[in-house]
mmCIF file of C-alpha atoms in Angstrom:
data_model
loop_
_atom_site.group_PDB
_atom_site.id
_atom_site.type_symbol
_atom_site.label_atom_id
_atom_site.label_comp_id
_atom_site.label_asym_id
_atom_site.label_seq_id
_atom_site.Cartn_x
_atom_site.Cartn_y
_atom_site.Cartn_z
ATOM 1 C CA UNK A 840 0.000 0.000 0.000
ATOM 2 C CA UNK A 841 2.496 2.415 0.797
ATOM 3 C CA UNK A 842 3.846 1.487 -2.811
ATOM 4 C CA UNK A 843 1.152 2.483 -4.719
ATOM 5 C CA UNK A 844 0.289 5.360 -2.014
ATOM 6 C CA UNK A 845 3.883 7.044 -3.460
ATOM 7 C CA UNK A 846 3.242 5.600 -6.992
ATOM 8 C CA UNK A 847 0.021 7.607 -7.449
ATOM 9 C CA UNK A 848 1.525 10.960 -5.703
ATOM 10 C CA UNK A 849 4.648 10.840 -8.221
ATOM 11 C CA UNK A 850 2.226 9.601 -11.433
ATOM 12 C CA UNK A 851 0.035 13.104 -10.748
ATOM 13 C CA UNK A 852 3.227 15.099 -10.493
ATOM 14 C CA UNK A 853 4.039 13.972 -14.054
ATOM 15 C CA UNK A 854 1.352 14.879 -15.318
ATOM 16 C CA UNK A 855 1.065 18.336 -13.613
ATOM 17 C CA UNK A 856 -2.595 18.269 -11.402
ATOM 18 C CA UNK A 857 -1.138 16.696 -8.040
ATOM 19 C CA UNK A 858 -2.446 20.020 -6.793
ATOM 20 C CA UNK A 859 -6.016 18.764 -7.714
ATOM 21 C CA UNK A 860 -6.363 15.566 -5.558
ATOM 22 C CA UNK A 861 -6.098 15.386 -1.424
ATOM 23 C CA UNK A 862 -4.140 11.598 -1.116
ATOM 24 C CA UNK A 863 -5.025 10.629 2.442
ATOM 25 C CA UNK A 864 -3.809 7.530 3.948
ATOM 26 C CA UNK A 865 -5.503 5.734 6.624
ATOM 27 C CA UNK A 866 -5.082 2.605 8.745
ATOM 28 C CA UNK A 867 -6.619 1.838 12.287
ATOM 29 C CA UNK A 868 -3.229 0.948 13.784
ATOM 30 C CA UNK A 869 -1.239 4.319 15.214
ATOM 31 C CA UNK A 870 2.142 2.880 13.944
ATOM 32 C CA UNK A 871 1.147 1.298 10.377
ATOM 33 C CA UNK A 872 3.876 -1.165 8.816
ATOM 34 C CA UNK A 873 5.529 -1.779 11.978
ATOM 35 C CA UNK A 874 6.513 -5.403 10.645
ATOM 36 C CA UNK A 875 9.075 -3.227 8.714
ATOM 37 C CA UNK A 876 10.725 -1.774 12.048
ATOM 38 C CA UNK A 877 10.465 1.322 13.854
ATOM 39 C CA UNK A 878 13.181 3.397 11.623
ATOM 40 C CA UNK A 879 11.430 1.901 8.564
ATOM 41 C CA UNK A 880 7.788 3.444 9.979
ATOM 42 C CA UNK A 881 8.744 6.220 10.811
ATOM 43 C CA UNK A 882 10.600 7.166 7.403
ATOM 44 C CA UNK A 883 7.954 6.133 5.728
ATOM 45 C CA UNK A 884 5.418 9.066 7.309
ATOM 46 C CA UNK A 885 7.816 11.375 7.187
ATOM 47 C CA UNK A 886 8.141 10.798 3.087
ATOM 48 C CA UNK A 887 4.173 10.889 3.416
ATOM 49 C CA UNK A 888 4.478 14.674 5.083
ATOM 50 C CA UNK A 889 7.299 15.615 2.391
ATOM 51 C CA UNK A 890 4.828 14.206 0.152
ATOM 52 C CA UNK A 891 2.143 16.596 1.457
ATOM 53 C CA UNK A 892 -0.246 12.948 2.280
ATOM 54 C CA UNK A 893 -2.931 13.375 4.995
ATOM 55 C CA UNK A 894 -2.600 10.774 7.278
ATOM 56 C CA UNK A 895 -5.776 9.299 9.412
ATOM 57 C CA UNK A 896 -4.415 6.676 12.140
ATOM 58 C CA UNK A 897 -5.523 4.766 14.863
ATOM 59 C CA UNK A 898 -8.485 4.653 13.844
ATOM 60 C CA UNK A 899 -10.978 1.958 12.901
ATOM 61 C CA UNK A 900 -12.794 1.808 9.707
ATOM 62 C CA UNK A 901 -15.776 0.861 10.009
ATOM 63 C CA UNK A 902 -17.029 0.765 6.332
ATOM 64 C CA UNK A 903 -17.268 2.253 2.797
ATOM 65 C CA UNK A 904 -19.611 4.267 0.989
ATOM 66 C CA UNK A 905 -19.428 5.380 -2.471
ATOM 67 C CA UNK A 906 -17.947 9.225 -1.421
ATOM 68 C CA UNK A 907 -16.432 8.371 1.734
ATOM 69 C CA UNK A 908 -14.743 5.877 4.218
ATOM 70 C CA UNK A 909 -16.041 6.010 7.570
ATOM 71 C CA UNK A 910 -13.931 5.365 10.775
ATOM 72 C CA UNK A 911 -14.308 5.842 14.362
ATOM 73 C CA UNK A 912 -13.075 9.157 14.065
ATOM 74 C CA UNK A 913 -15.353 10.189 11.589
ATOM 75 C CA UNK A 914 -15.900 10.288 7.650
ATOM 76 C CA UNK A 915 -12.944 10.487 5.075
ATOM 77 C CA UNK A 916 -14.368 12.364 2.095
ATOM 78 C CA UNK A 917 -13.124 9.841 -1.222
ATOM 79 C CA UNK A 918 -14.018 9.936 -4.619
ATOM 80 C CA UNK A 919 -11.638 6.765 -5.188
ATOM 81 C CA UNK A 920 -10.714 4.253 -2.142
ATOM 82 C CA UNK A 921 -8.137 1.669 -2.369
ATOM 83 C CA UNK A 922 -8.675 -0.522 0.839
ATOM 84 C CA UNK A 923 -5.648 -3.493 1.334
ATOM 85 C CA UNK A 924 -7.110 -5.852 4.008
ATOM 86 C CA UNK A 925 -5.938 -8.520 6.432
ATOM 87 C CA UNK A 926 -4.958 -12.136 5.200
ATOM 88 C CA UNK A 927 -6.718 -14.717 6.283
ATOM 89 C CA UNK A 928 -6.512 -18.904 5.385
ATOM 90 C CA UNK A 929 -7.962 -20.500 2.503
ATOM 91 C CA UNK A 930 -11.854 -21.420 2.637
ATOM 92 C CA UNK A 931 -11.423 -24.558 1.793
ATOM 93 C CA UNK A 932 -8.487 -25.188 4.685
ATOM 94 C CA UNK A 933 -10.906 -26.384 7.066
ATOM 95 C CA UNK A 934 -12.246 -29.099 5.006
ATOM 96 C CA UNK A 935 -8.757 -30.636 5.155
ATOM 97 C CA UNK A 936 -7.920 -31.977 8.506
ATOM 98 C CA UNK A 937 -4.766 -29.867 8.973
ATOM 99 C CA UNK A 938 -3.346 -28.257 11.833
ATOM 100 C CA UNK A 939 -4.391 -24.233 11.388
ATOM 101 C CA UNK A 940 -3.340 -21.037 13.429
ATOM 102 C CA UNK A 941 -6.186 -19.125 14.653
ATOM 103 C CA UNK A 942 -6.061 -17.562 11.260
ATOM 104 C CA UNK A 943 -6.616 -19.868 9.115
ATOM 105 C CA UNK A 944 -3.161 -20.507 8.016
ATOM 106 C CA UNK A 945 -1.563 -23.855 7.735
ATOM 107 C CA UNK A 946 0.460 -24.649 11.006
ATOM 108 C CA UNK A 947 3.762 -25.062 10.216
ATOM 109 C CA UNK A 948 7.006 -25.658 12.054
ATOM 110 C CA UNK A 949 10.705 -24.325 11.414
ATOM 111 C CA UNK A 950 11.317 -27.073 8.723
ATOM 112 C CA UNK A 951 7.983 -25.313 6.810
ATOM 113 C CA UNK A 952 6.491 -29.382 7.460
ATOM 114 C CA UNK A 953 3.300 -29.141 8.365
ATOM 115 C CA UNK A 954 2.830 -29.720 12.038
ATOM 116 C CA UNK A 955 1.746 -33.704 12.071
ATOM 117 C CA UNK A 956 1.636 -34.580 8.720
ATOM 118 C CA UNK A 957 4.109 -36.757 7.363
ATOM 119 C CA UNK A 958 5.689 -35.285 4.427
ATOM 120 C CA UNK A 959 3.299 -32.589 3.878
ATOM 121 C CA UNK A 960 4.376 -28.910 3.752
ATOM 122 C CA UNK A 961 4.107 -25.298 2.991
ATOM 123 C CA UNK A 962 5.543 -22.313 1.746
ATOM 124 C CA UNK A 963 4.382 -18.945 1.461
ATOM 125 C CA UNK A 964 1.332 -16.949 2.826
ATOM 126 C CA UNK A 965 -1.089 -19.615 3.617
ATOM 127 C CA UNK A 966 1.356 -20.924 6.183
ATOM 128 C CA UNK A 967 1.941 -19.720 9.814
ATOM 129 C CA UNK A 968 5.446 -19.971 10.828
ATOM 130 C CA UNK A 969 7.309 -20.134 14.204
ATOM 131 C CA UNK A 970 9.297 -16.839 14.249
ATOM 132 C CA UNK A 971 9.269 -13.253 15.392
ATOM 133 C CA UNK A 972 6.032 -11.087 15.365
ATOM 134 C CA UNK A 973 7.103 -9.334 12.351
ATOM 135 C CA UNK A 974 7.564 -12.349 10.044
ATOM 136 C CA UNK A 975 6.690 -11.066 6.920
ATOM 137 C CA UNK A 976 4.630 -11.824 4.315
ATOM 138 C CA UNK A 977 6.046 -11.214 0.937
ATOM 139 C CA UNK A 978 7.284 -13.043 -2.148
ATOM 140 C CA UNK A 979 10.906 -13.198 -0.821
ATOM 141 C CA UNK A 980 10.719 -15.248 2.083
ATOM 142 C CA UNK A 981 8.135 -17.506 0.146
ATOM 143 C CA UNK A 982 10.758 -18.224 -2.051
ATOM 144 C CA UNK A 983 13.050 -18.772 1.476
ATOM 145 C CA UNK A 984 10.353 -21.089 2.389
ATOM 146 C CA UNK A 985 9.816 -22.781 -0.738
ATOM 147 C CA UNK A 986 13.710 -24.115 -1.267
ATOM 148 C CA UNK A 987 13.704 -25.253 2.824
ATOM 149 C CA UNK A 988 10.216 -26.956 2.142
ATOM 150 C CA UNK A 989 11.746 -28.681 -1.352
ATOM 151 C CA UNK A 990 14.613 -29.801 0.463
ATOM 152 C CA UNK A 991 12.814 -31.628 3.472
ATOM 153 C CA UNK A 992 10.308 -33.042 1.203
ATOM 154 C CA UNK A 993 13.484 -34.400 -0.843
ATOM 155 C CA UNK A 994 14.890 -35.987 2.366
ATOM 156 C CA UNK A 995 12.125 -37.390 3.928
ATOM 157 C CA UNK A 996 10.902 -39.403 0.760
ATOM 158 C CA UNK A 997 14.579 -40.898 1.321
ATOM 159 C CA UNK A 998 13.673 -41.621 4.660
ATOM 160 C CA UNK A 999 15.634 -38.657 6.330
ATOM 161 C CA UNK A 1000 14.714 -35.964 8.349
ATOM 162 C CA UNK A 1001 14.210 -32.433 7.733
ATOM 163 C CA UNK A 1002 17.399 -30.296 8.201
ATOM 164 C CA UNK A 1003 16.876 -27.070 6.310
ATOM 165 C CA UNK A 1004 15.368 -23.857 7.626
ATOM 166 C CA UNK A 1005 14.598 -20.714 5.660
ATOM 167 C CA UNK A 1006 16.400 -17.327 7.012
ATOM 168 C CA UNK A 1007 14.276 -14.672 9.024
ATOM 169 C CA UNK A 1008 14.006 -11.647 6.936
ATOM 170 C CA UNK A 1009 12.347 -9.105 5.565
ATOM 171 C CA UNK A 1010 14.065 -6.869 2.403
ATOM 172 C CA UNK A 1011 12.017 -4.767 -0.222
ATOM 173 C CA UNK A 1012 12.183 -2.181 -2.452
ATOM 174 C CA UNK A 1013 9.395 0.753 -1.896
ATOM 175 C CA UNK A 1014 8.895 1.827 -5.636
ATOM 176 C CA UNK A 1015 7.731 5.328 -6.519
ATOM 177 C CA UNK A 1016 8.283 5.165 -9.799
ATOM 178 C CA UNK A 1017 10.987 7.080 -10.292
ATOM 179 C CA UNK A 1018 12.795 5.943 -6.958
ATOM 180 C CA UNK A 1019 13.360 3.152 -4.691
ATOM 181 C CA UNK A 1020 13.050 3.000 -0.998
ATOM 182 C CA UNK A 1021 15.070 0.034 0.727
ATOM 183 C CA UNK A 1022 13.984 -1.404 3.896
ATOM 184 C CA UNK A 1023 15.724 -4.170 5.527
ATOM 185 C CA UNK A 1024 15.072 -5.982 8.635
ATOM 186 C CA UNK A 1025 16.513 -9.606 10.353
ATOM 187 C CA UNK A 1026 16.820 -10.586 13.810
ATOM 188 C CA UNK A 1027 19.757 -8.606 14.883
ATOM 189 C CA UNK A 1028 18.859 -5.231 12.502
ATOM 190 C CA UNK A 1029 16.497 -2.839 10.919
ATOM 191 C CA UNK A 1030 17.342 -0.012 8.512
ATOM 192 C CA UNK A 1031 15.718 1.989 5.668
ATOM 193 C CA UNK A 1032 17.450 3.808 3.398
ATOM 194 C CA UNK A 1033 16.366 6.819 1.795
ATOM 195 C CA UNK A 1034 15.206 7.422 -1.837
ATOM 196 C CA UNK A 1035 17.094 6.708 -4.414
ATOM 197 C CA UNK A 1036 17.183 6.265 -8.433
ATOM 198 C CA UNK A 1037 19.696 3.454 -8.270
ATOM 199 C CA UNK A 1038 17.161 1.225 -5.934
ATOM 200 C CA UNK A 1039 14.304 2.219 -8.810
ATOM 201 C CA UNK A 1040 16.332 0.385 -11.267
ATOM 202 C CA UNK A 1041 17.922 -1.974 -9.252
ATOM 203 C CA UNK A 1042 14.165 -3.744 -8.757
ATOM 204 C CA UNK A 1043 13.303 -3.080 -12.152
ATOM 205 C CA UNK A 1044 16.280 -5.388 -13.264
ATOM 206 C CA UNK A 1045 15.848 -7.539 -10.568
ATOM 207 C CA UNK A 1046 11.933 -8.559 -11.739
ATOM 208 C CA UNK A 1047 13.129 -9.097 -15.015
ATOM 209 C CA UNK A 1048 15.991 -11.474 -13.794
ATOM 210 C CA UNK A 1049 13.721 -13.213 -12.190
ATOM 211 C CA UNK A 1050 10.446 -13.209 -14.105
ATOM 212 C CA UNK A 1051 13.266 -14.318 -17.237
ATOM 213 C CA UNK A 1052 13.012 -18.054 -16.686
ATOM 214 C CA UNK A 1053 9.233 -17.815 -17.065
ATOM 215 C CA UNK A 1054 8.615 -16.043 -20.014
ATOM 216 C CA UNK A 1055 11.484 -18.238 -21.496
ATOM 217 C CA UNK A 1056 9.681 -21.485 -20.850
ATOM 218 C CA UNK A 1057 7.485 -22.770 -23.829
ATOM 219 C CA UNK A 1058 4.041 -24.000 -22.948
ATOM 220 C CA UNK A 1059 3.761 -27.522 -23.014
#
């Protein structure tokens, strides 16, 4: 959200009538994004003020209308609202007899095996993980969780047990279209870096790197 939040501000700058829109951001927690760490949160309003972004926090919403979201703090007026919400499990998770977190999520444990189930696991968002509260959920740890989960499942159809883990962290690139806004966090450290053209292009190449396997592959 806070991606397409700077993507829009910097798109209506181009084209000369960001002075025409109000770009308010809202969220009912005080502190929004704090899985990215304090420094991270707090750089990330302060680009919002720089930005000239309204910010609503800490409060509630409690629904939309067609010109307006209203929270326990009152109405925000809106002629467009883009509304990101929280991730639940899979519908149909319950139906399959598998340990779930009181979200939903398949329970997993630091191997990504599903807890109980023999040489079943999972990888990616509809898994809950052991770990620290700000685990994230995002395509690069996925991947992290995909290669441990591969290589367990490899070792215990050859009878072995599960040795790999995947590594606790959290790295993205906030794109605004014309920059890039790094934020890093692991169990020892947090950091953000500030805007910058070089981080812009450095996720640009990197989705083509890694999108560049796919569009190679010929349908079969």
């Amino acid at each position: 959200m806070f991606e397409l939040l700077c993507g829009i501000d910097t798109l209506l700058r181009r084209q000369g009538r960001r002075d025409r829109f109000k770009l308010v951001f809202f969220n009912a927690a005080k502190t929004p994004g704090k899985r990215l760490g304090d420094k991270a949160v707090a750089g990330l309003l302060r680009e919002m003020q720089k930005r000239d972004i309204a910010t609503h926090l800490g409060h509630k919403p409690l629904g939309f209308e067609a010109d307006r979201v209203r929270t326990e703090d009152g109405n925000i007026p809106a002629d467009l609202i883009l509304f990101m919400p929280g991730r639940s499990g899979p519908a149909w998770a319950a139906e399959d007899g598998l340990p779930l977190s009181d979200g939903g999520l398949f329970q997993a444990d630091v191997h990504c095996q599903v807890v109980g189930a023999d040489k079943v696991y999972v990888a990616g968002d509809c898994g809950s993980y052991p770990g620290p509260d700000w685990l994230p959920k995002q395509a690069h740890i996925a991947d992290l969780q995909a290669k441990a989960a591969a290589e367990n499942l490899l070792l215990a159809l050859a009878g072995k047990p599960p040795v790999a883990r995947f590594k606790v962290e959290l790295i993205c690139i906030v794109d605004t279209l014309d920059r890039g806004i790094l934020v890093y966090r692991d169990e020892k450290r947090a950091l953000m870096l500030p805007p910058c053209r070089l981080f812009h292009w450095a996720k640009r190449f990197f989705e083509w790197q890694y999108l560049r396997p796919y569009r190679k592959a010929k349908p079969r």
